XYZ file of C-alpha atoms in Angstrom:
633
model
C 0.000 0.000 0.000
C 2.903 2.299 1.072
C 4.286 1.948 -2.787
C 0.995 2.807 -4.121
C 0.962 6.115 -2.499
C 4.892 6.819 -3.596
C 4.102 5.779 -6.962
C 1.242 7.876 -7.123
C 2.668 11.023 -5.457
C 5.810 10.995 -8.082
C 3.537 10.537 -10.990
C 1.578 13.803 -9.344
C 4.805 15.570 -8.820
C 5.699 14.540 -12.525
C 2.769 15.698 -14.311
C 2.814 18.817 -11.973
C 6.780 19.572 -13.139
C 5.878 19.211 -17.047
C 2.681 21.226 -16.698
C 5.297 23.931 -15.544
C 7.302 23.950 -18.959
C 6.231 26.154 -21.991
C 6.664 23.759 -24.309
C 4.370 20.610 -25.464
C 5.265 17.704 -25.033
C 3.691 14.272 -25.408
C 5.108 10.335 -25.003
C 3.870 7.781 -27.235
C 4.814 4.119 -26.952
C 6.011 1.398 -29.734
C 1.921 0.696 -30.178
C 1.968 4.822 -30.821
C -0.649 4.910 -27.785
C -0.556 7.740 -25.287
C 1.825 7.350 -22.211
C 1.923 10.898 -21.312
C 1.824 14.453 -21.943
C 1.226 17.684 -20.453
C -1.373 20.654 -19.640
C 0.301 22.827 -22.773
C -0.173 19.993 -25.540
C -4.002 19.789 -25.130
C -4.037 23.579 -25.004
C -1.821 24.354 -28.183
C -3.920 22.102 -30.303
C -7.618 22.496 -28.541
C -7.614 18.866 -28.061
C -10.838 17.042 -26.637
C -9.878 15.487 -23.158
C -10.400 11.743 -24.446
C -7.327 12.409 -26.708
C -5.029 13.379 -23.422
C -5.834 10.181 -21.456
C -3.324 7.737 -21.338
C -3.826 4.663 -23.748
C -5.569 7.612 -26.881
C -4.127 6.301 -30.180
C -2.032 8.986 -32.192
C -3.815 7.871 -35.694
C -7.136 9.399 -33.504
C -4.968 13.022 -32.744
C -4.014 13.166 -36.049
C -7.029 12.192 -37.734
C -8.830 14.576 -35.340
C -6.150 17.381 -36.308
C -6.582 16.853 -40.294
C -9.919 16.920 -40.034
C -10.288 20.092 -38.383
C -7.292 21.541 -40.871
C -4.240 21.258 -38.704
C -2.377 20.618 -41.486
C -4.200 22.614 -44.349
C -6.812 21.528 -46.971
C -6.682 17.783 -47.540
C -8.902 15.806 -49.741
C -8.095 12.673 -48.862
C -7.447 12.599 -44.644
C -7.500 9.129 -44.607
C -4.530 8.564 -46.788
C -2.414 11.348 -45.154
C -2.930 9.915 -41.660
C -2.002 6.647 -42.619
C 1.206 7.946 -43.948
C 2.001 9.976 -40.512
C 1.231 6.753 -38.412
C 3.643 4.707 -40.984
C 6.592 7.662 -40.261
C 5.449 7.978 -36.779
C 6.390 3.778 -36.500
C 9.655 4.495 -38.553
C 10.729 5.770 -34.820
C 13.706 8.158 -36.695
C 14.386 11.046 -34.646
C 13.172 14.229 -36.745
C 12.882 18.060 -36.307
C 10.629 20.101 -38.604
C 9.017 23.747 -38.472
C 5.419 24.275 -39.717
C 2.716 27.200 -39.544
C -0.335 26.368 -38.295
C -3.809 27.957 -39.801
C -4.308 30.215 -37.089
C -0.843 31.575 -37.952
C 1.325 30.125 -34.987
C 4.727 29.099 -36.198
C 6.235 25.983 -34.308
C 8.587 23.961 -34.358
C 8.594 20.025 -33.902
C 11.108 17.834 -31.990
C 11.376 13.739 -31.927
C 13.364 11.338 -30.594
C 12.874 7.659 -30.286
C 13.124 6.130 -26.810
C 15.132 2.564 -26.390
C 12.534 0.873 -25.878
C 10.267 1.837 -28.494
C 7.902 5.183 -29.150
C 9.286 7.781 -28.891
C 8.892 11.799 -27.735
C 7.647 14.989 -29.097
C 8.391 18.457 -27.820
C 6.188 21.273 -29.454
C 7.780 24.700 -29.294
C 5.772 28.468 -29.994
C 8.508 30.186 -32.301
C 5.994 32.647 -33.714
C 8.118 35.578 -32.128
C 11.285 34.311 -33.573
C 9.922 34.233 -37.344
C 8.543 37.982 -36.632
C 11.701 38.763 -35.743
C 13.323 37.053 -38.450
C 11.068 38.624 -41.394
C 11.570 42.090 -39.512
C 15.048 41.846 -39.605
C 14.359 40.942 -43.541
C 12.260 44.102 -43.807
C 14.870 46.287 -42.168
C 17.893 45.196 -44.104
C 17.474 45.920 -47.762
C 20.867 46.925 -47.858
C 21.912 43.448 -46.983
C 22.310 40.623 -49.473
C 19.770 38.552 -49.519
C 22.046 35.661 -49.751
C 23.234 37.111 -46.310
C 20.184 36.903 -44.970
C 18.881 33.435 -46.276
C 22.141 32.617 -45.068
C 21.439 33.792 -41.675
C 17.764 32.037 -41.696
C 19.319 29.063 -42.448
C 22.322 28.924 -39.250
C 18.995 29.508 -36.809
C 17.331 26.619 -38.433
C 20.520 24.517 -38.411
C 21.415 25.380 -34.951
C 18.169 24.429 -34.079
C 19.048 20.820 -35.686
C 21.953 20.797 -33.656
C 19.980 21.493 -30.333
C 18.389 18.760 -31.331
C 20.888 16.504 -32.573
C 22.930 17.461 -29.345
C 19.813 15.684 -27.374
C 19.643 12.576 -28.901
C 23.505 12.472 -27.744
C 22.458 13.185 -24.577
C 20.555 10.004 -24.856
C 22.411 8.038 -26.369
C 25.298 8.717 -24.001
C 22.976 7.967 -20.916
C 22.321 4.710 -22.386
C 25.960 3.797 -23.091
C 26.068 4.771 -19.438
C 23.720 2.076 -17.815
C 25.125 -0.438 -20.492
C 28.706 0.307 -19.117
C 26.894 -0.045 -15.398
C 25.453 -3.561 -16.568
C 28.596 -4.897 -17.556
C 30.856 -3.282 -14.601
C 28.096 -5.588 -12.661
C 28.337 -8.761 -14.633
C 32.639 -8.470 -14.268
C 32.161 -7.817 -10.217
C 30.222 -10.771 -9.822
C 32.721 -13.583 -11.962
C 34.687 -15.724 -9.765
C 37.665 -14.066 -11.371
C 39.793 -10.597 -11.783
C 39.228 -9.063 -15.048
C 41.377 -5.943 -15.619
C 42.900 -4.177 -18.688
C 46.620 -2.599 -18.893
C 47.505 0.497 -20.993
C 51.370 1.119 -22.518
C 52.137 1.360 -19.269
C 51.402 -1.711 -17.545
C 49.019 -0.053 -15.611
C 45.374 -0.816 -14.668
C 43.052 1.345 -16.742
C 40.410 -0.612 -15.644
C 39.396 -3.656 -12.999
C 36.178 -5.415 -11.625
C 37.525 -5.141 -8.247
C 38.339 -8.518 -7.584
C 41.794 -8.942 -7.485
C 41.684 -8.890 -3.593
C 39.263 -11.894 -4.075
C 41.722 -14.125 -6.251
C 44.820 -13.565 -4.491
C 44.207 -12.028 -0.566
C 46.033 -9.715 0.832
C 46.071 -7.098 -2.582
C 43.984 -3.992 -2.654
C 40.671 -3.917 -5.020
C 41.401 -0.338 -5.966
C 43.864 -0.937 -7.907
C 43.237 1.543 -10.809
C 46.235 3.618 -12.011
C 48.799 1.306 -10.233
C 51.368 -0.319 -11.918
C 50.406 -3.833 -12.076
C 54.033 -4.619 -9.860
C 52.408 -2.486 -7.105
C 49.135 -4.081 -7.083
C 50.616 -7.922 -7.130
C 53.762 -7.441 -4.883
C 57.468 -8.035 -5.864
C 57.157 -11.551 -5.418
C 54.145 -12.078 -7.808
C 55.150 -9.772 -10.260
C 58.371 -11.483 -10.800
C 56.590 -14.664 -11.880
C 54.178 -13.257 -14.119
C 56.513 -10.528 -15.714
C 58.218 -13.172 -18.493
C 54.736 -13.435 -19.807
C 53.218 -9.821 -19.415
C 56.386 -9.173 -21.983
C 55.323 -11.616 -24.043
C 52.079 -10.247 -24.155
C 53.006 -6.399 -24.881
C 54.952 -8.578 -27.875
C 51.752 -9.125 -29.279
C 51.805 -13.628 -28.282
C 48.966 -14.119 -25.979
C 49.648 -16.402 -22.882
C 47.827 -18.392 -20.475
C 50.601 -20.388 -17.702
C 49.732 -20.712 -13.725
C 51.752 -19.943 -10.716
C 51.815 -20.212 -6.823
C 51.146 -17.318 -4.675
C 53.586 -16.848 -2.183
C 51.519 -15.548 0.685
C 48.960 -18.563 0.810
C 49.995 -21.186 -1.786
C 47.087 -20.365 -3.680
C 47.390 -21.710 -7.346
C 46.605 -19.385 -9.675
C 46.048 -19.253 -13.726
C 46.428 -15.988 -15.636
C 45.647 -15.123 -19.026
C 47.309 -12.150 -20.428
C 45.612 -11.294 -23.758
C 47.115 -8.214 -26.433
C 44.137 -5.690 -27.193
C 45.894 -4.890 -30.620
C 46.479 -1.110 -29.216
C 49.282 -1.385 -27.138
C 47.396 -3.007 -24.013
C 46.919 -6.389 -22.383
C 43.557 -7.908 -21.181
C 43.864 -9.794 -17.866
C 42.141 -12.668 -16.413
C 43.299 -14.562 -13.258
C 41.304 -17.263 -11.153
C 42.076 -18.642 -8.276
C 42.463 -22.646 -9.186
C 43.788 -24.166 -5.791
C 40.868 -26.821 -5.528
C 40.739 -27.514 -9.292
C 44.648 -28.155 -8.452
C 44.325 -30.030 -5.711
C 41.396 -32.523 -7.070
C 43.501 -33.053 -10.679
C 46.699 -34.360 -8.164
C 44.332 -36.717 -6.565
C 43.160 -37.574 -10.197
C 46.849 -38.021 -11.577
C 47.945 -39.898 -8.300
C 45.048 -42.506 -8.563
C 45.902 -43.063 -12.262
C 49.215 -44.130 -12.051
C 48.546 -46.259 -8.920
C 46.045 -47.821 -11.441
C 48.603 -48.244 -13.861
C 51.441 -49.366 -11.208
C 48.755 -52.307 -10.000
C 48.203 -53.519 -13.811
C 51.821 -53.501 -14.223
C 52.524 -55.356 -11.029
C 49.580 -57.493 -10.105
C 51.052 -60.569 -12.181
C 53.953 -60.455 -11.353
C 53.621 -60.082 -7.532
C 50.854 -63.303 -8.662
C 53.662 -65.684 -10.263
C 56.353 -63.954 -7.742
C 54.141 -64.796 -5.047
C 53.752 -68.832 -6.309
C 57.492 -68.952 -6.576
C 58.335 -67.822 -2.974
C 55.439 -70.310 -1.582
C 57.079 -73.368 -3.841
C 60.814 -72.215 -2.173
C 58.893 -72.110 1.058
C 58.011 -75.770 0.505
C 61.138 -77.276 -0.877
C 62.854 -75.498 2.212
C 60.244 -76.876 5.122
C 61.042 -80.262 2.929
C 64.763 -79.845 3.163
C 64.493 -79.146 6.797
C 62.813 -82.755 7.470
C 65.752 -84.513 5.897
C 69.129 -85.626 7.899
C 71.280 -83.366 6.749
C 74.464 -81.586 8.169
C 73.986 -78.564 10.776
C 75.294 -76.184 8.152
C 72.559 -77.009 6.038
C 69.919 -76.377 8.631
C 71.653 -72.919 8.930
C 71.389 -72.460 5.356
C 67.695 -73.303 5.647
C 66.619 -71.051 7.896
C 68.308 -68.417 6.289
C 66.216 -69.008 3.308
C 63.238 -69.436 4.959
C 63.394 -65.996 6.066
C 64.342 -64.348 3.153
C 61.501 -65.909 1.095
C 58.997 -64.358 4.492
C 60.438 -61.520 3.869
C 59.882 -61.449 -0.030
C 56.484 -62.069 0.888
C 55.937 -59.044 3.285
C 57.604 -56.848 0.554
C 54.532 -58.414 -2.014
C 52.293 -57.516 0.739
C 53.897 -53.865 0.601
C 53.656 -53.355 -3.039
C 49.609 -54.661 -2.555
C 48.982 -52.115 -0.332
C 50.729 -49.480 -2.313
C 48.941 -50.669 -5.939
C 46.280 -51.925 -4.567
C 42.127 -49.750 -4.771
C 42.789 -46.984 -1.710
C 40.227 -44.671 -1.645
C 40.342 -42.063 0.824
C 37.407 -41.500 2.968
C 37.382 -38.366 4.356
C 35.434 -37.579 7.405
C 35.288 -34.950 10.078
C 38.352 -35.199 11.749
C 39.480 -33.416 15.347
C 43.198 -33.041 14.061
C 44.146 -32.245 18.397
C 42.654 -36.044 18.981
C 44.552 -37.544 15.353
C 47.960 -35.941 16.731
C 47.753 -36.876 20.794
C 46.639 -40.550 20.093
C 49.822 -40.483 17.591
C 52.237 -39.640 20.350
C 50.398 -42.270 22.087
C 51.065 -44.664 19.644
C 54.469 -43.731 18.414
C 56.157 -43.315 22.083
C 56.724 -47.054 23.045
C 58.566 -47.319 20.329
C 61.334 -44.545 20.814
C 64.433 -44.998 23.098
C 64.396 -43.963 26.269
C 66.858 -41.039 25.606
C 64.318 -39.911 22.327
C 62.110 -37.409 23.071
C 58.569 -36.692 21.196
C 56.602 -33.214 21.160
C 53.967 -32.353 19.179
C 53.037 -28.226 18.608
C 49.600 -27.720 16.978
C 48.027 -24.452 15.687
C 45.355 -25.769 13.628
C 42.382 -23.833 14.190
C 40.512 -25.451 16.788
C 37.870 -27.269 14.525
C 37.179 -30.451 12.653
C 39.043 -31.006 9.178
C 38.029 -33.083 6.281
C 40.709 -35.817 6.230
C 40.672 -39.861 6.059
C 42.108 -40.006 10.107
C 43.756 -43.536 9.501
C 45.680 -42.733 6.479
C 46.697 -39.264 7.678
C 47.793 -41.117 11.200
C 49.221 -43.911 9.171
C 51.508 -41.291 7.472
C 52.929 -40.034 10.238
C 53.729 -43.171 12.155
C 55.691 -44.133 9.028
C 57.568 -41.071 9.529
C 58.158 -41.009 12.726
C 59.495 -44.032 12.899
C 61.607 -42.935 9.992
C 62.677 -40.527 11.964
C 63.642 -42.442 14.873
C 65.706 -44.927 12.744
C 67.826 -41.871 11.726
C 68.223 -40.267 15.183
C 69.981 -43.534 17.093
C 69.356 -43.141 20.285
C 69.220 -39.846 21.631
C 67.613 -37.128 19.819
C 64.155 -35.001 19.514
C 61.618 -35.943 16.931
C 58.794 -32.677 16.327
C 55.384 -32.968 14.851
C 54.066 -29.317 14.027
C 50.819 -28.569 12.017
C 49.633 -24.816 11.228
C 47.083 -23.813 8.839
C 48.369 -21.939 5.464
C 45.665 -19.055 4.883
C 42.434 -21.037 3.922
C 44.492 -23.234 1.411
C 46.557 -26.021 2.994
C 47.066 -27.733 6.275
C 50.713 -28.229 6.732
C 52.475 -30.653 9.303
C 55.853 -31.299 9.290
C 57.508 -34.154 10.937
C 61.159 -32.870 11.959
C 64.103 -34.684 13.416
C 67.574 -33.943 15.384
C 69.774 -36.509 13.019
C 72.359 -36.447 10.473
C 70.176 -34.994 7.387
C 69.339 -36.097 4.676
C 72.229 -36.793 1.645
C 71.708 -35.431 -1.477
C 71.311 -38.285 -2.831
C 68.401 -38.751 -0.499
C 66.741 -35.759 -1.580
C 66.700 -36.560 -5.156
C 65.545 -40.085 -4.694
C 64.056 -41.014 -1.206
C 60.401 -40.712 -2.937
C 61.848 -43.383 -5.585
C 60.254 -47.204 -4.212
C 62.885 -49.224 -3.275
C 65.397 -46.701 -2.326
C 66.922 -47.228 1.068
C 69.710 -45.976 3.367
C 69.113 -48.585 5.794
C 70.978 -51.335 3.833
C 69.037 -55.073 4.255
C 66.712 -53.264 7.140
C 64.743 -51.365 5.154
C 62.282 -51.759 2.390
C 62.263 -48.314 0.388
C 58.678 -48.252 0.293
C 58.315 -46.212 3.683
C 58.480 -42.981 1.850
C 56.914 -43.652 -0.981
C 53.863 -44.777 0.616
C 53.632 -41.439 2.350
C 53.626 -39.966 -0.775
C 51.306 -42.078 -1.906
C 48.903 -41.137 0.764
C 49.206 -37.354 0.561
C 48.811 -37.395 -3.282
C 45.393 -39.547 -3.159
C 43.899 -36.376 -1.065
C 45.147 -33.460 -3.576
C 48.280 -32.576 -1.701
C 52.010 -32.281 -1.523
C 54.993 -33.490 0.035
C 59.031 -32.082 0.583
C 61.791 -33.310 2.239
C 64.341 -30.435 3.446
C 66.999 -30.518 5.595
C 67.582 -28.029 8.339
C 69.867 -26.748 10.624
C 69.932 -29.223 12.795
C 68.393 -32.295 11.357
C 66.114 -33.470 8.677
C 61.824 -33.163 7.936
C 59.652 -34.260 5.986
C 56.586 -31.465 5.073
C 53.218 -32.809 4.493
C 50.609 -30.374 2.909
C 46.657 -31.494 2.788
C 43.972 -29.274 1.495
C 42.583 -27.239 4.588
C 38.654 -28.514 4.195
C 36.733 -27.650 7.308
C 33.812 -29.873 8.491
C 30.787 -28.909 7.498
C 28.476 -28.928 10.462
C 26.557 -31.906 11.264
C 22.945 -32.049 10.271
C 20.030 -34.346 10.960
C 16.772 -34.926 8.941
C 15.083 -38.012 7.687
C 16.244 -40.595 6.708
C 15.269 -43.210 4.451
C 16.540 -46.668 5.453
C 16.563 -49.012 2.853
C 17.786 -52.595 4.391
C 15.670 -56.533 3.515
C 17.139 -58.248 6.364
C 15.655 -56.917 9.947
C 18.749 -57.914 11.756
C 21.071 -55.724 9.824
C 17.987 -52.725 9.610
C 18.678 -52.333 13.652
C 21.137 -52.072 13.733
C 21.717 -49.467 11.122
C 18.622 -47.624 12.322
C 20.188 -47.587 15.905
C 23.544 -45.635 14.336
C 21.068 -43.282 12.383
C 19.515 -42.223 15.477
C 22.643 -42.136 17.568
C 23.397 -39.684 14.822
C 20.773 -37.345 15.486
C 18.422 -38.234 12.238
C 14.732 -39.150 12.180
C 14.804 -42.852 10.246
C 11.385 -44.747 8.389
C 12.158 -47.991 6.365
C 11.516 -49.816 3.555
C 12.933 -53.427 2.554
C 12.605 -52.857 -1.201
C 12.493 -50.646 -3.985
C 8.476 -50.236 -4.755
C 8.527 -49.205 -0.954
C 11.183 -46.915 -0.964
C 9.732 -44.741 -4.082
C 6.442 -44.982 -2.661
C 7.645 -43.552 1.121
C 9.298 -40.703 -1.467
C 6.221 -40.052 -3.374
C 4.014 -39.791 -0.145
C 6.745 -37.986 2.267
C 8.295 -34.924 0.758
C 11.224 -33.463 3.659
C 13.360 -36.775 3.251
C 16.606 -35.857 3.270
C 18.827 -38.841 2.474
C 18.519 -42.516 1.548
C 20.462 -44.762 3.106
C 20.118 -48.235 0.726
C 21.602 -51.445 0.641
C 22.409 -52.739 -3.231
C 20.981 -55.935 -3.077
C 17.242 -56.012 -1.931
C 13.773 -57.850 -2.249
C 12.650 -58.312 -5.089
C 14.780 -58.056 -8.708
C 15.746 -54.361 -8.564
C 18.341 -53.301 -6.854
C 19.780 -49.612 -5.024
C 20.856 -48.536 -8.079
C 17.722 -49.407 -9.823
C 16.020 -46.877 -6.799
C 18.355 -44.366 -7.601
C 17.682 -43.834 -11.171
C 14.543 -43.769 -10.364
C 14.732 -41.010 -8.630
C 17.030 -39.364 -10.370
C 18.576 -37.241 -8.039
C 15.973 -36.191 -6.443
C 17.581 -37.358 -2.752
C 20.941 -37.686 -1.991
C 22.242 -41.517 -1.391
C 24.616 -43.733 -0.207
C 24.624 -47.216 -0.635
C 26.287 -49.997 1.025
C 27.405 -53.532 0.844
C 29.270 -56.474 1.476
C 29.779 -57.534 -2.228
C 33.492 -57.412 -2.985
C 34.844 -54.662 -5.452
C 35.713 -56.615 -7.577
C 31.370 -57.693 -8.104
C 30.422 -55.813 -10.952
C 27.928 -54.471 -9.401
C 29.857 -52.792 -6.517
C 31.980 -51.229 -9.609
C 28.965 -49.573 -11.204
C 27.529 -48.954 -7.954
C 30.854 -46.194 -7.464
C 29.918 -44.577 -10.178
C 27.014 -43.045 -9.140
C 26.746 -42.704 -5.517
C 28.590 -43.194 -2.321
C 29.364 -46.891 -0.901
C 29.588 -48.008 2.313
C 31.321 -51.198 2.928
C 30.111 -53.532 5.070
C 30.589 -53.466 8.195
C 31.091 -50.077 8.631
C 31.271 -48.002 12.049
C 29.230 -45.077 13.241
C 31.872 -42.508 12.159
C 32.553 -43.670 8.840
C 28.416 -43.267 8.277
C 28.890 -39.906 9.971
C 31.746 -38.867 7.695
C 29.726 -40.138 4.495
C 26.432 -38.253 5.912
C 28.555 -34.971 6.169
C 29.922 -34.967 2.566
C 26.401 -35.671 1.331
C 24.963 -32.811 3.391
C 27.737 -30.657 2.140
């Protein structure tokens, strides 16, 4: 109600303000039918009050106007108002002078408006013709090319006036067009900017601060070194040259300040500038590393699954021949012989089991994860192993809140090195686990010792499998497995040497937990046993749970109950269709996970990763919890 009144009181104050002007004016739309016009317009031309209302057609004004001899003697009126209304729908700004019968001399002003119609200003120039011819009348002694001459700059700078407002217009339309696009460039995830001759900013959306923290957003006039930093600008100044070469380039770089990864396109405008686009890319990064990782364990495992197979069969036939050996009366020396072979062919076997484990289908599973809890029960588990003169500390400055990581692989990871680290400290020394957040970007812990270093020959190749210092102790799959681990969840891994020892730096993508929510839940589950006991976790978990044993039950419960927010579904159920069968049926209408106790290697466990979430069975409480936080994510 309060915006009728407003609406209403500016259209008063609107009509008020134009019935103030001396000129006529009058607003037509793209149907030519009356939008406005004011007191003066009905008064120049005596116009009946049902051709001033909004919505009057213009072919009635003018037909009313010819008729009454507006615009002289016409014999046909029908004909010449037709062609008016044709030019009038030609919407082609025009400015003509007329004389009117009753004398009056005006002149005529149009413009279109953008979005069809267009206006009309009416001006009384009676007075300025009088004075025109008097000036004829007076000045016989003048040419009268001089004074056509004259009659003719009035008339053309009355063209210009006009002309000079349909700029006017024009230009205030450029102006919201430049507004709509300034809009559409601030709201892109990215920082669009140009450079003049310069290398400075001529203009930017304002979101460099957005892309790469820390920079200002008003960046305009600023040399482009200014506005990225020292550090920045020498990375990206090789191909800025490039670009004021005329080459366009497109290459990505780490921010020093956060480790953010970042891709910049530098683009020639063909006038001496450069056109700039940079995005931030840190999680595209950090997902294609997990991509790249599992690809060549995929490869590694096709490359090494038959041969750790037939490897495997020889070991357990020199197992056999040696426990056969063993039985027979032969001399002590033999028996020493023996067992030496035994052992070696055990420990061939553990190293199979090794390579399995680094070849084999990891997945990580990320969860919520208190990263305090992860690094106490570590020193928990890693201290009964140290010498008594070895100390172990452990400084944290994580933000105080749960991270999405896989706990058992992270935990696994540092055992390894810690133990790593113990091997190369003897027995007296300090081993240091610190872990500090890097911006919003990474989550960095570093596992550092008090030994001898690592040689350079280390450095270049400790990540290599098989590469050991320890001689026959050690595998040389230790460090590679870290690796391994750290490049399945998108992150990084350096070994350094420092002033007084050796570490090992592990960076993980800093994903905080999203809060837990609960809702319904749809349990899907044939056997009642199982059904419990899921249900039990569900509600432990804070979620409402109803049930169905098969899949005409499930889609039903959907069809009938519409604030579900997750279905929890075993594959196999009653009946011939299966989970998956439910959840193209719904297509993805409700989140799911499945689960199961088919091997992966079942095709139907294979096809079942494709499209949602699995859970395999058993499972515990916080690996459903971890699943039911991605999904609500």
């Amino acid at each position: 109600m309060d915006l009728d009144v407003s609406e209403q009181r500016i259209k008063a104050m609107t009509t008020a303000g134009l019935n103030l002007i001396g000129q006529a004016l009058s607003i037509y739309d793209n149907q030519l039918r009356l939008v406005l016009c004011n007191l003066r317009f009905q008064e120049m031309f005596d116009l009946p009050d049902a051709l001033v209302q909004p919505g009057a057609l213009f072919h009635d004004t003018i037909h009313f106007l010819a008729s009454r001899g507006e615009y002289g003697a016409e014999t046909d009126v029908d004909t010449m108002v037709a062609q008016r209304v044709e030019q009038a729908l030609a919407f082609e700004p025009h400015y003509i002078e007329r004389t009117r019968p009753n004398g009056q001399v005006i002149s005529v002003e149009g413009a279109p408006l953008p979005t069809g119609g267009w206006v009309a200003v009416y001006t009384d120039i009676t007075r300025t013709k009088q004075a025109e011819d008097l000036l004829r009348a007076r000045s016989e002694e003048l040419s009268g090319q001089l004074l056509d001459r004259a009659e003719e700059l009035s008339a053309t700078n009355r063209k210009l006036a006009a002309t000079i407002t349909a700029l006017e217009e024009a230009k205030r339309q450029l102006t919201e067009i430049e507004a709509r696009t300034r809009m559409t460039t601030e709201m892109m995830p990215a920082h669009i900017a140009h450079l003049d001759a310069e290398a400075r900013y001529d203009y930017s959306n304002r979101r460099l601060s957005a892309v790469m923290p820390g920079r200002p957003s008003d960046i305009l006039g600023l040399h482009i070194s200014q506005a990225l930093g020292a550090g920045a600008y020498e990375r990206v100044k090789p191909h800025l040259e490039q670009a004021y070469c005329g080459q366009p380039s497109v290459f990505e770089f780490t921010e020093g300040q956060d480790q953010r990864r970042i891709r910049v396109s530098f683009t020639p405008d063909g006038a001496g500038g450069v056109y700039v686009m940079s995005v931030d890319i840190t999680e595209e990064t950090q997902a294609r590393v997990a991509l790249q990782q599992t690809r060549r364990r995929e490869m590694a495992a096709q490359m090494t699954s038959g041969l750790a197979h037939d490897f495997s069969n020889l070991l357990t036939i020199i197992l056999g021949m040696q426990a056969k050996l063993a039985k027979m009366d032969l001399p002590d020396q033999a028996d020493t012989l023996i067992t030496a072979t035994q052992q070696t062919a055990r420990r061939g076997g553990q190293l199979l089991n090794r390579i399995a484990d680094m070849t084999g289908h990891r997945t990580p599973q990320p969860q919520a994860t208190d990263m305090r809890a992860l690094l106490e029960d570590l020193r928990t588990l890693a201290s009964p192993s140290l010498p008594r003169g070895m100390g172990l500390s452990v400084v944290n400055t994580l933000p105080d809140k749960p991270l999405m990581l896989d706990p058992g692989m992270v935990q696994d990871a540092l055992l390894n090195l810690v133990l790593n680290a113990r091997d190369a400290c003897g027995a007296s020394g300090q081993i240091t686990i610190s872990a500090h957040a890097i911006g919003q970007i990474w989550a960095e812990i570093t596992v550092s010792d008090t030994g001898p270093g690592f040689s350079a020959e280390a450095l270049d190749k400790a990540l290599n499998p098989f590469f050991t210092t320890k001689g026959s102790d050690g595998s040389g799959l230790g460090l590679p497995m870290v690796y391994d681990t750290v490049k399945l969840a998108g992150g990084d891994l350096q070994l350094r040497n420092t002033p007084s020892g050796a570490s090992v730096v592990l960076r993980l993508p800093y994903r905080p937990a999203p809060p837990a929510q609960s809702g319904l839940v749809l349990l899907v589950e044939d056997q009642d046993e199982l059904r419990s006991q899921f249900r039990d976790m569900l509600v432990d978990l804070g979620c409402a749970v109803i049930e169905a044993t098969s899949v005409d039950e499930a889609l039903t419960l959907t069809a009938d109950i519409g604030d579900i927010a997750l279905i929890l579904s075993d594959i196999r159920l009653q009946g011939d269709e299966t989970g998956l069968d439910l959840i193209q049926q719904l297509d993805g209408a409700i989140p799911c996970i499945l689960m199961t106790s088919l091997p992966y290697s079942d095709p139907l466990h294979r096809r079942a990763l494709a499209v949602a979430p699995v859970l395999r069975k058993p499972f515990t409480p916080a690996q459903l919890s971890a699943l039911i936080r991605t999904e609500a994510a």
